[in-house]
Amino acid sequence: MAHDHPEHHHDNELDPMAARVRALETILTEKGLVDPKAIDAIVDTYETKVGPRNGARVVAKAWSDPEFSGWLQRDATEAISSLGYTGRQGEHMQAVFNTSDTHNLVVCTLCSCYPWSVLGLPPVWYKAPPYRSRAVIDPRGVLAEFDLVLPETTKIRVWDSTAELRYLVVPLRPAGTEGFSEEQLAELVTRDSMIGTGLALTPEAA
Amino acid sequence: MSLRDLITHSKGLPSQGGSPAFVEPWQAEAFAMVVALHDRGLFTWDEWAHALSAELKRPGALEDASDYYHCWLEALETLVVTKNVAARSEVEALAASWQRAAHATPHGEPIRLENDPDRS
């Protein structure tokens, strides 16, 4: 039966998940534990305000400003919060810098811990079992799935995130970007390059 | 679903880094409730990560992570129950009430709990 009867348009239906969420929201609101307006504000923040552009600004600044880069290396939590990006779970941040011989890759094997304040919410693959289970045991194979093939001599370091410690990869600055402003540089920094499943774009590719 | 499919899928969807954060509104609400309850101090983020991890590790977790927010909601319910905020039976009864209310609400009107014909 593929068609609804036109004269019997259906009533509202709530799927079981939506009904459970409403039930929880009702209970938690009655108990004064959540405020529906605060819920809306949180959704809005994560849907529209927080995203990988924040991280891209951090990386672009690190590329342009050696002093900031040093700070980011020593105390990423403080350096990042100086740009106005602070985590709300009290988590610490660590910046891991790619070099000509080491590539960094971030995963959360436990669940899906991710540096929300600088990257927004994680992409689907980051939360999915194939990535979470394979990144540690076969990082090179995982990177190949992203069409990222590194020289055999490049060492790959895998960082497993936790609730308390989240990682931001600082990719290598692409060649041919001398004299670029921070804004121009930020355009080259992709989300994947800050997780380690990609590289920063070259000016030609951007 | 393979990792490659997941990556391709993420790339095919709109918004700046790929797929949208939430596929359905209830996912966004469940997400925000966890953030709000943590802000409120009901649990630590470490407790949350472990509760979520326990759900994600259950046998039968889907390879494409399409059940991610189901796990998220399950973990939230578990914490609400273990922190003695509400009993599971209370959540279930209220969810059923919301479904009856939805059913009794004419299409296009906002669903209100009062519309549940069985609500005492």
Tab-separated table of C-alpha atoms in Angstrom:
chain	number	residue	atom	x	y	z
A	1	MET	CA	0.000	0.000	0.000
A	2	ALA	CA	1.827	3.004	-1.221
A	3	HIS	CA	-0.770	5.741	-0.932
A	4	ASP	CA	-2.469	7.431	1.951
A	5	HIS	CA	-6.217	7.745	1.698
A	6	PRO	CA	-6.663	11.385	0.804
A	7	GLU	CA	-9.672	11.855	3.083
A	8	HIS	CA	-7.922	10.231	6.001
A	9	HIS	CA	-4.796	12.327	6.361
A	10	HIS	CA	-3.034	11.132	9.331
A	11	ASP	CA	-2.775	12.509	12.735
A	12	ASN	CA	0.503	13.471	14.204
A	13	GLU	CA	2.732	10.565	14.996
A	14	LEU	CA	5.776	10.637	17.194
A	15	ASP	CA	8.358	8.001	16.576
A	16	PRO	CA	9.473	6.151	19.703
A	17	MET	CA	12.797	7.998	19.913
A	18	ALA	CA	11.182	11.410	19.633
A	19	ALA	CA	8.615	10.405	22.270
A	20	ARG	CA	11.336	9.309	24.686
A	21	VAL	CA	13.221	12.546	24.184
A	22	ARG	CA	10.035	14.502	24.900
A	23	ALA	CA	9.425	12.388	28.000
A	24	LEU	CA	12.912	13.062	29.311
A	25	GLU	CA	12.644	16.737	28.511
A	26	THR	CA	9.308	16.923	30.355
A	27	ILE	CA	10.723	15.231	33.444
A	28	LEU	CA	13.972	17.191	33.476
A	29	THR	CA	12.169	20.498	32.958
A	30	GLU	CA	9.703	19.748	35.764
A	31	LYS	CA	12.617	18.987	38.056
A	32	GLY	CA	14.311	22.213	37.089
A	33	LEU	CA	17.341	20.407	35.642
A	34	VAL	CA	17.000	21.728	32.124
A	35	ASP	CA	15.496	24.848	30.662
A	36	PRO	CA	13.922	24.390	27.206
A	37	LYS	CA	15.301	27.760	26.116
A	38	ALA	CA	18.815	26.674	27.073
A	39	ILE	CA	18.300	23.483	25.050
A	40	ASP	CA	17.407	25.526	21.982
A	41	ALA	CA	20.443	27.741	22.492
A	42	ILE	CA	22.771	24.732	22.711
A	43	VAL	CA	21.342	23.233	19.523
A	44	ASP	CA	21.731	26.530	17.727
A	45	THR	CA	25.330	26.874	18.877
A	46	TYR	CA	26.356	23.473	17.606
A	47	GLU	CA	24.318	23.612	14.410
A	48	THR	CA	25.392	27.042	13.301
A	49	LYS	CA	28.106	28.677	15.382
A	50	VAL	CA	30.759	26.134	16.228
A	51	GLY	CA	32.556	24.397	13.431
A	52	PRO	CA	35.880	23.634	11.796
A	53	ARG	CA	36.361	27.309	10.870
A	54	ASN	CA	37.369	27.866	14.504
A	55	GLY	CA	40.119	25.282	14.265
A	56	ALA	CA	41.205	26.642	10.890
A	57	ARG	CA	41.811	30.041	12.508
A	58	VAL	CA	43.905	28.417	15.219
A	59	VAL	CA	46.023	26.600	12.640
A	60	ALA	CA	46.399	29.672	10.409
A	61	LYS	CA	47.573	31.696	13.388
A	62	ALA	CA	50.075	29.008	14.339
A	63	TRP	CA	51.434	29.057	10.784
A	64	SER	CA	51.798	32.844	10.788
A	65	ASP	CA	52.874	33.604	14.303
A	66	PRO	CA	55.816	31.638	15.757
A	67	GLU	CA	55.091	32.900	19.248
A	68	PHE	CA	51.497	31.652	19.107
A	69	SER	CA	52.736	28.395	17.615
A	70	GLY	CA	55.072	27.890	20.575
A	71	TRP	CA	52.266	28.650	23.002
A	72	LEU	CA	49.973	26.218	21.190
A	73	GLN	CA	52.630	23.554	21.496
A	74	ARG	CA	53.169	24.143	25.220
A	75	ASP	CA	49.608	24.816	26.358
A	76	ALA	CA	47.011	24.322	23.662
A	77	THR	CA	44.079	24.787	26.054
A	78	GLU	CA	45.205	28.311	26.966
A	79	ALA	CA	46.406	29.294	23.511
A	80	ILE	CA	43.123	28.202	21.914
A	81	SER	CA	40.986	29.854	24.557
A	82	SER	CA	42.862	33.130	23.937
A	83	LEU	CA	41.087	33.126	20.559
A	84	GLY	CA	37.746	32.709	22.278
A	85	TYR	CA	37.285	28.976	21.769
A	86	THR	CA	36.742	27.192	25.040
A	87	GLY	CA	35.501	23.690	25.639
A	88	ARG	CA	32.505	23.359	27.880
A	89	GLN	CA	33.372	19.976	29.313
A	90	GLY	CA	36.501	21.256	31.009
A	91	GLU	CA	38.574	19.156	28.637
A	92	HIS	CA	42.214	19.846	27.895
A	93	MET	CA	43.434	20.369	24.404
A	94	GLN	CA	46.673	19.177	22.921
A	95	ALA	CA	47.913	20.342	19.543
A	96	VAL	CA	49.931	17.780	17.621
A	97	PHE	CA	52.074	19.218	14.845
A	98	ASN	CA	52.732	17.363	11.634
A	99	THR	CA	56.347	17.497	10.511
A	100	SER	CA	58.100	16.389	7.358
A	101	ASP	CA	58.631	12.946	8.892
A	102	THR	CA	55.648	12.505	11.221
A	103	HIS	CA	51.935	12.588	10.447
A	104	ASN	CA	49.384	12.703	13.271
A	105	LEU	CA	45.978	11.045	13.268
A	106	VAL	CA	43.228	11.431	15.879
A	107	VAL	CA	40.605	8.885	16.872
A	108	CYS	CA	38.417	8.106	19.859
A	109	THR	CA	38.300	4.366	20.284
A	110	LEU	CA	36.140	4.661	23.415
A	111	CYS	CA	33.234	6.602	21.935
A	112	SER	CA	33.460	9.833	19.991
A	113	CYS	CA	35.410	12.362	22.071
A	114	TYR	CA	36.244	15.208	19.722
A	115	PRO	CA	37.457	18.812	20.102
A	116	TRP	CA	33.998	20.382	19.692
A	117	SER	CA	35.155	23.900	20.499
A	118	VAL	CA	37.457	24.013	17.478
A	119	LEU	CA	35.923	21.481	15.078
A	120	GLY	CA	32.206	21.425	15.892
A	121	LEU	CA	30.556	18.016	16.019
A	122	PRO	CA	32.298	15.014	14.486
A	123	PRO	CA	31.522	13.661	11.021
A	124	VAL	CA	29.655	10.362	10.807
A	125	TRP	CA	32.710	8.296	9.940
A	126	TYR	CA	34.525	9.512	13.064
A	127	LYS	CA	31.745	8.021	15.201
A	128	ALA	CA	31.468	4.807	13.203
A	129	PRO	CA	32.985	1.477	14.263
A	130	PRO	CA	35.136	0.948	11.132
A	131	TYR	CA	37.137	4.117	11.765
A	132	ARG	CA	37.248	3.729	15.543
A	133	SER	CA	38.443	0.162	15.371
A	134	ARG	CA	40.883	0.458	12.464
A	135	ALA	CA	42.620	3.789	13.043
A	136	VAL	CA	44.886	2.365	15.739
A	137	ILE	CA	45.683	-0.991	14.182
A	138	ASP	CA	45.928	0.051	10.552
A	139	PRO	CA	46.349	3.820	10.264
A	140	ARG	CA	47.974	3.621	6.827
A	141	GLY	CA	45.087	1.548	5.501
A	142	VAL	CA	42.594	4.006	6.991
A	143	LEU	CA	44.372	6.977	5.415
A	144	ALA	CA	44.316	5.229	2.042
A	145	GLU	CA	40.500	5.121	2.320
A	146	PHE	CA	40.681	8.902	2.522
A	147	ASP	CA	42.902	8.890	-0.588
A	148	LEU	CA	45.788	9.998	1.555
A	149	VAL	CA	48.903	8.018	0.748
A	150	LEU	CA	51.962	9.084	2.682
A	151	PRO	CA	55.548	8.163	1.877
A	152	GLU	CA	56.609	4.878	3.487
A	153	THR	CA	59.191	6.821	5.457
A	154	THR	CA	56.590	9.045	7.120
A	155	LYS	CA	55.834	7.900	10.619
A	156	ILE	CA	52.153	7.918	11.621
A	157	ARG	CA	51.288	8.694	15.227
A	158	VAL	CA	47.778	7.877	16.370
A	159	TRP	CA	46.263	9.830	19.258
A	160	ASP	CA	43.358	8.273	21.123
A	161	SER	CA	41.102	10.986	22.568
A	162	THR	CA	39.502	10.803	25.978
A	163	ALA	CA	36.837	12.747	27.829
A	164	GLU	CA	39.606	14.837	29.399
A	165	LEU	CA	42.038	15.251	26.538
A	166	ARG	CA	41.206	16.116	22.936
A	167	TYR	CA	43.623	16.598	20.077
A	168	LEU	CA	43.933	19.072	17.254
A	169	VAL	CA	46.267	18.226	14.399
A	170	VAL	CA	48.250	21.154	13.026
A	171	PRO	CA	48.888	20.170	9.409
A	172	LEU	CA	51.958	21.266	7.495
A	173	ARG	CA	51.694	24.663	5.890
A	174	PRO	CA	51.351	24.148	2.150
A	175	ALA	CA	54.081	25.386	-0.178
A	176	GLY	CA	53.447	28.516	-2.178
A	177	THR	CA	51.678	30.359	0.635
A	178	GLU	CA	54.393	32.857	1.518
A	179	GLY	CA	52.867	36.230	2.181
A	180	PHE	CA	49.348	34.841	2.707
A	181	SER	CA	47.248	36.532	5.375
A	182	GLU	CA	45.821	34.487	8.241
A	183	GLU	CA	42.404	34.672	6.571
A	184	GLN	CA	43.800	33.323	3.306
A	185	LEU	CA	45.643	30.575	5.141
A	186	ALA	CA	42.553	29.575	7.119
A	187	GLU	CA	40.784	28.866	3.830
A	188	LEU	CA	43.294	26.090	3.172
A	189	VAL	CA	42.705	24.304	6.468
A	190	THR	CA	40.084	21.588	6.101
A	191	ARG	CA	38.351	19.761	8.899
A	192	ASP	CA	39.957	16.475	7.873
A	193	SER	CA	43.420	18.018	7.932
A	194	MET	CA	42.859	18.841	11.607
A	195	ILE	CA	41.822	15.249	12.378
A	196	GLY	CA	44.712	13.917	10.341
A	197	THR	CA	42.693	12.172	7.656
A	198	GLY	CA	43.701	14.830	5.154
A	199	LEU	CA	46.287	17.482	4.407
A	200	ALA	CA	45.856	21.221	4.157
A	201	LEU	CA	44.862	22.300	0.649
A	202	THR	CA	47.385	23.778	-1.713
A	203	PRO	CA	46.533	27.250	-3.017
A	204	GLU	CA	45.807	25.723	-6.447
A	205	ALA	CA	43.335	23.199	-4.976
A	206	ALA	CA	41.507	25.684	-2.744
B	1	MET	CA	28.921	-0.100	5.293
B	2	SER	CA	32.613	0.328	4.635
B	3	LEU	CA	34.706	3.212	5.828
B	4	ARG	CA	35.033	4.337	2.228
B	5	ASP	CA	31.232	4.479	1.859
B	6	LEU	CA	30.940	6.462	5.071
B	7	ILE	CA	33.505	8.974	3.872
B	8	THR	CA	31.844	9.340	0.495
B	9	HIS	CA	28.488	9.712	2.184
B	10	SER	CA	29.806	12.464	4.463
B	11	LYS	CA	31.240	14.304	1.487
B	12	GLY	CA	28.009	14.096	-0.467
B	13	LEU	CA	25.987	15.957	2.129
B	14	PRO	CA	25.629	19.677	2.590
B	15	SER	CA	27.234	22.100	5.033
B	16	GLN	CA	30.837	22.975	5.466
B	17	GLY	CA	32.619	19.888	6.673
B	18	GLY	CA	30.163	17.414	5.181
B	19	SER	CA	27.145	15.855	6.782
B	20	PRO	CA	24.739	17.812	8.986
B	21	ALA	CA	25.239	17.386	12.719
B	22	PHE	CA	21.738	16.036	13.299
B	23	VAL	CA	19.494	14.109	10.975
B	24	GLU	CA	16.326	14.505	13.055
B	25	PRO	CA	15.308	17.136	15.614
B	26	TRP	CA	15.114	14.645	18.494
B	27	GLN	CA	18.829	13.939	18.010
B	28	ALA	CA	19.659	17.596	18.494
B	29	GLU	CA	17.471	17.728	21.600
B	30	ALA	CA	19.002	14.594	23.078
B	31	PHE	CA	22.453	16.004	22.365
B	32	ALA	CA	21.634	19.342	23.985
B	33	MET	CA	20.088	17.732	27.073
B	34	VAL	CA	23.343	15.935	27.776
B	35	VAL	CA	25.320	19.166	27.420
B	36	ALA	CA	22.831	20.997	29.674
B	37	LEU	CA	22.815	18.282	32.356
B	38	HIS	CA	26.586	18.215	32.365
B	39	ASP	CA	26.654	22.039	32.708
B	40	ARG	CA	24.288	21.565	35.613
B	41	GLY	CA	26.711	19.100	37.221
B	42	LEU	CA	24.468	16.026	37.121
B	43	PHE	CA	27.426	14.001	35.831
B	44	THR	CA	31.046	14.498	34.831
B	45	TRP	CA	32.037	14.297	31.192
B	46	ASP	CA	34.047	11.204	31.994
B	47	GLU	CA	30.935	9.505	33.374
B	48	TRP	CA	29.138	10.525	30.214
B	49	ALA	CA	31.856	9.170	27.912
B	50	HIS	CA	31.759	5.842	29.701
B	51	ALA	CA	27.973	5.618	29.611
B	52	LEU	CA	27.994	6.380	25.884
B	53	SER	CA	30.843	3.986	25.224
B	54	ALA	CA	28.950	1.172	26.978
B	55	GLU	CA	26.048	1.670	24.572
B	56	LEU	CA	28.250	1.956	21.493
B	57	LYS	CA	30.016	-1.280	22.408
B	58	ARG	CA	26.858	-3.356	22.679
B	59	PRO	CA	26.689	-6.214	20.198
B	60	GLY	CA	24.698	-5.175	17.177
B	61	ALA	CA	25.999	-1.621	17.010
B	62	LEU	CA	25.646	-0.568	13.381
B	63	GLU	CA	28.733	-0.153	11.222
B	64	ASP	CA	27.408	3.027	9.655
B	65	ALA	CA	26.813	4.687	13.054
B	66	SER	CA	23.244	5.490	12.059
B	67	ASP	CA	22.238	4.296	15.531
B	68	TYR	CA	24.677	6.708	17.197
B	69	TYR	CA	21.998	8.957	18.661
B	70	HIS	CA	19.951	5.935	19.727
B	71	CYS	CA	22.967	4.962	21.806
B	72	TRP	CA	23.296	8.556	22.954
B	73	LEU	CA	19.676	8.585	24.144
B	74	GLU	CA	20.027	5.188	25.782
B	75	ALA	CA	23.088	6.414	27.681
B	76	LEU	CA	21.262	9.578	28.727
B	77	GLU	CA	18.333	7.537	30.044
B	78	THR	CA	20.665	5.253	31.931
B	79	LEU	CA	22.364	8.193	33.640
B	80	VAL	CA	19.033	9.824	34.474
B	81	VAL	CA	17.992	6.543	36.091
B	82	THR	CA	21.260	5.832	37.925
B	83	LYS	CA	21.389	9.414	39.225
B	84	ASN	CA	17.889	8.841	40.659
B	85	VAL	CA	16.342	11.672	38.695
B	86	ALA	CA	13.582	9.410	37.388
B	87	ALA	CA	12.738	5.721	37.203
B	88	ARG	CA	12.881	4.044	33.823
B	89	SER	CA	9.205	3.098	34.146
B	90	GLU	CA	8.387	6.770	34.595
B	91	VAL	CA	10.211	7.704	31.387
B	92	GLU	CA	8.522	4.880	29.496
B	93	ALA	CA	5.046	5.777	30.751
B	94	LEU	CA	5.531	9.406	29.841
B	95	ALA	CA	6.873	8.509	26.388
B	96	ALA	CA	3.761	6.392	25.766
B	97	SER	CA	1.654	9.302	26.930
B	98	TRP	CA	3.394	11.624	24.445
B	99	GLN	CA	2.697	9.142	21.661
B	100	ARG	CA	-0.993	8.934	22.544
B	101	ALA	CA	-1.097	12.717	22.750
B	102	ALA	CA	0.469	12.956	19.290
B	103	HIS	CA	-2.036	10.523	17.889
B	104	ALA	CA	-4.941	12.486	19.339
B	105	THR	CA	-3.683	15.812	18.015
B	106	PRO	CA	-5.037	16.886	14.635
B	107	HIS	CA	-2.389	17.167	11.971
B	108	GLY	CA	-0.699	20.534	11.883
B	109	GLU	CA	-1.388	21.468	15.476
B	110	PRO	CA	1.295	21.431	18.118
B	111	ILE	CA	1.371	18.281	20.175
B	112	ARG	CA	0.620	18.869	23.828
B	113	LEU	CA	0.794	16.337	26.595
B	114	GLU	CA	-2.696	17.369	27.727
B	115	ASN	CA	-4.013	15.866	24.493
B	116	ASP	CA	-3.319	12.351	25.754
B	117	PRO	CA	-6.812	10.916	26.286
B	118	ASP	CA	-5.516	8.489	28.943
B	119	ARG	CA	-3.634	11.061	30.949
B	120	SER	CA	-4.839	11.092	34.511
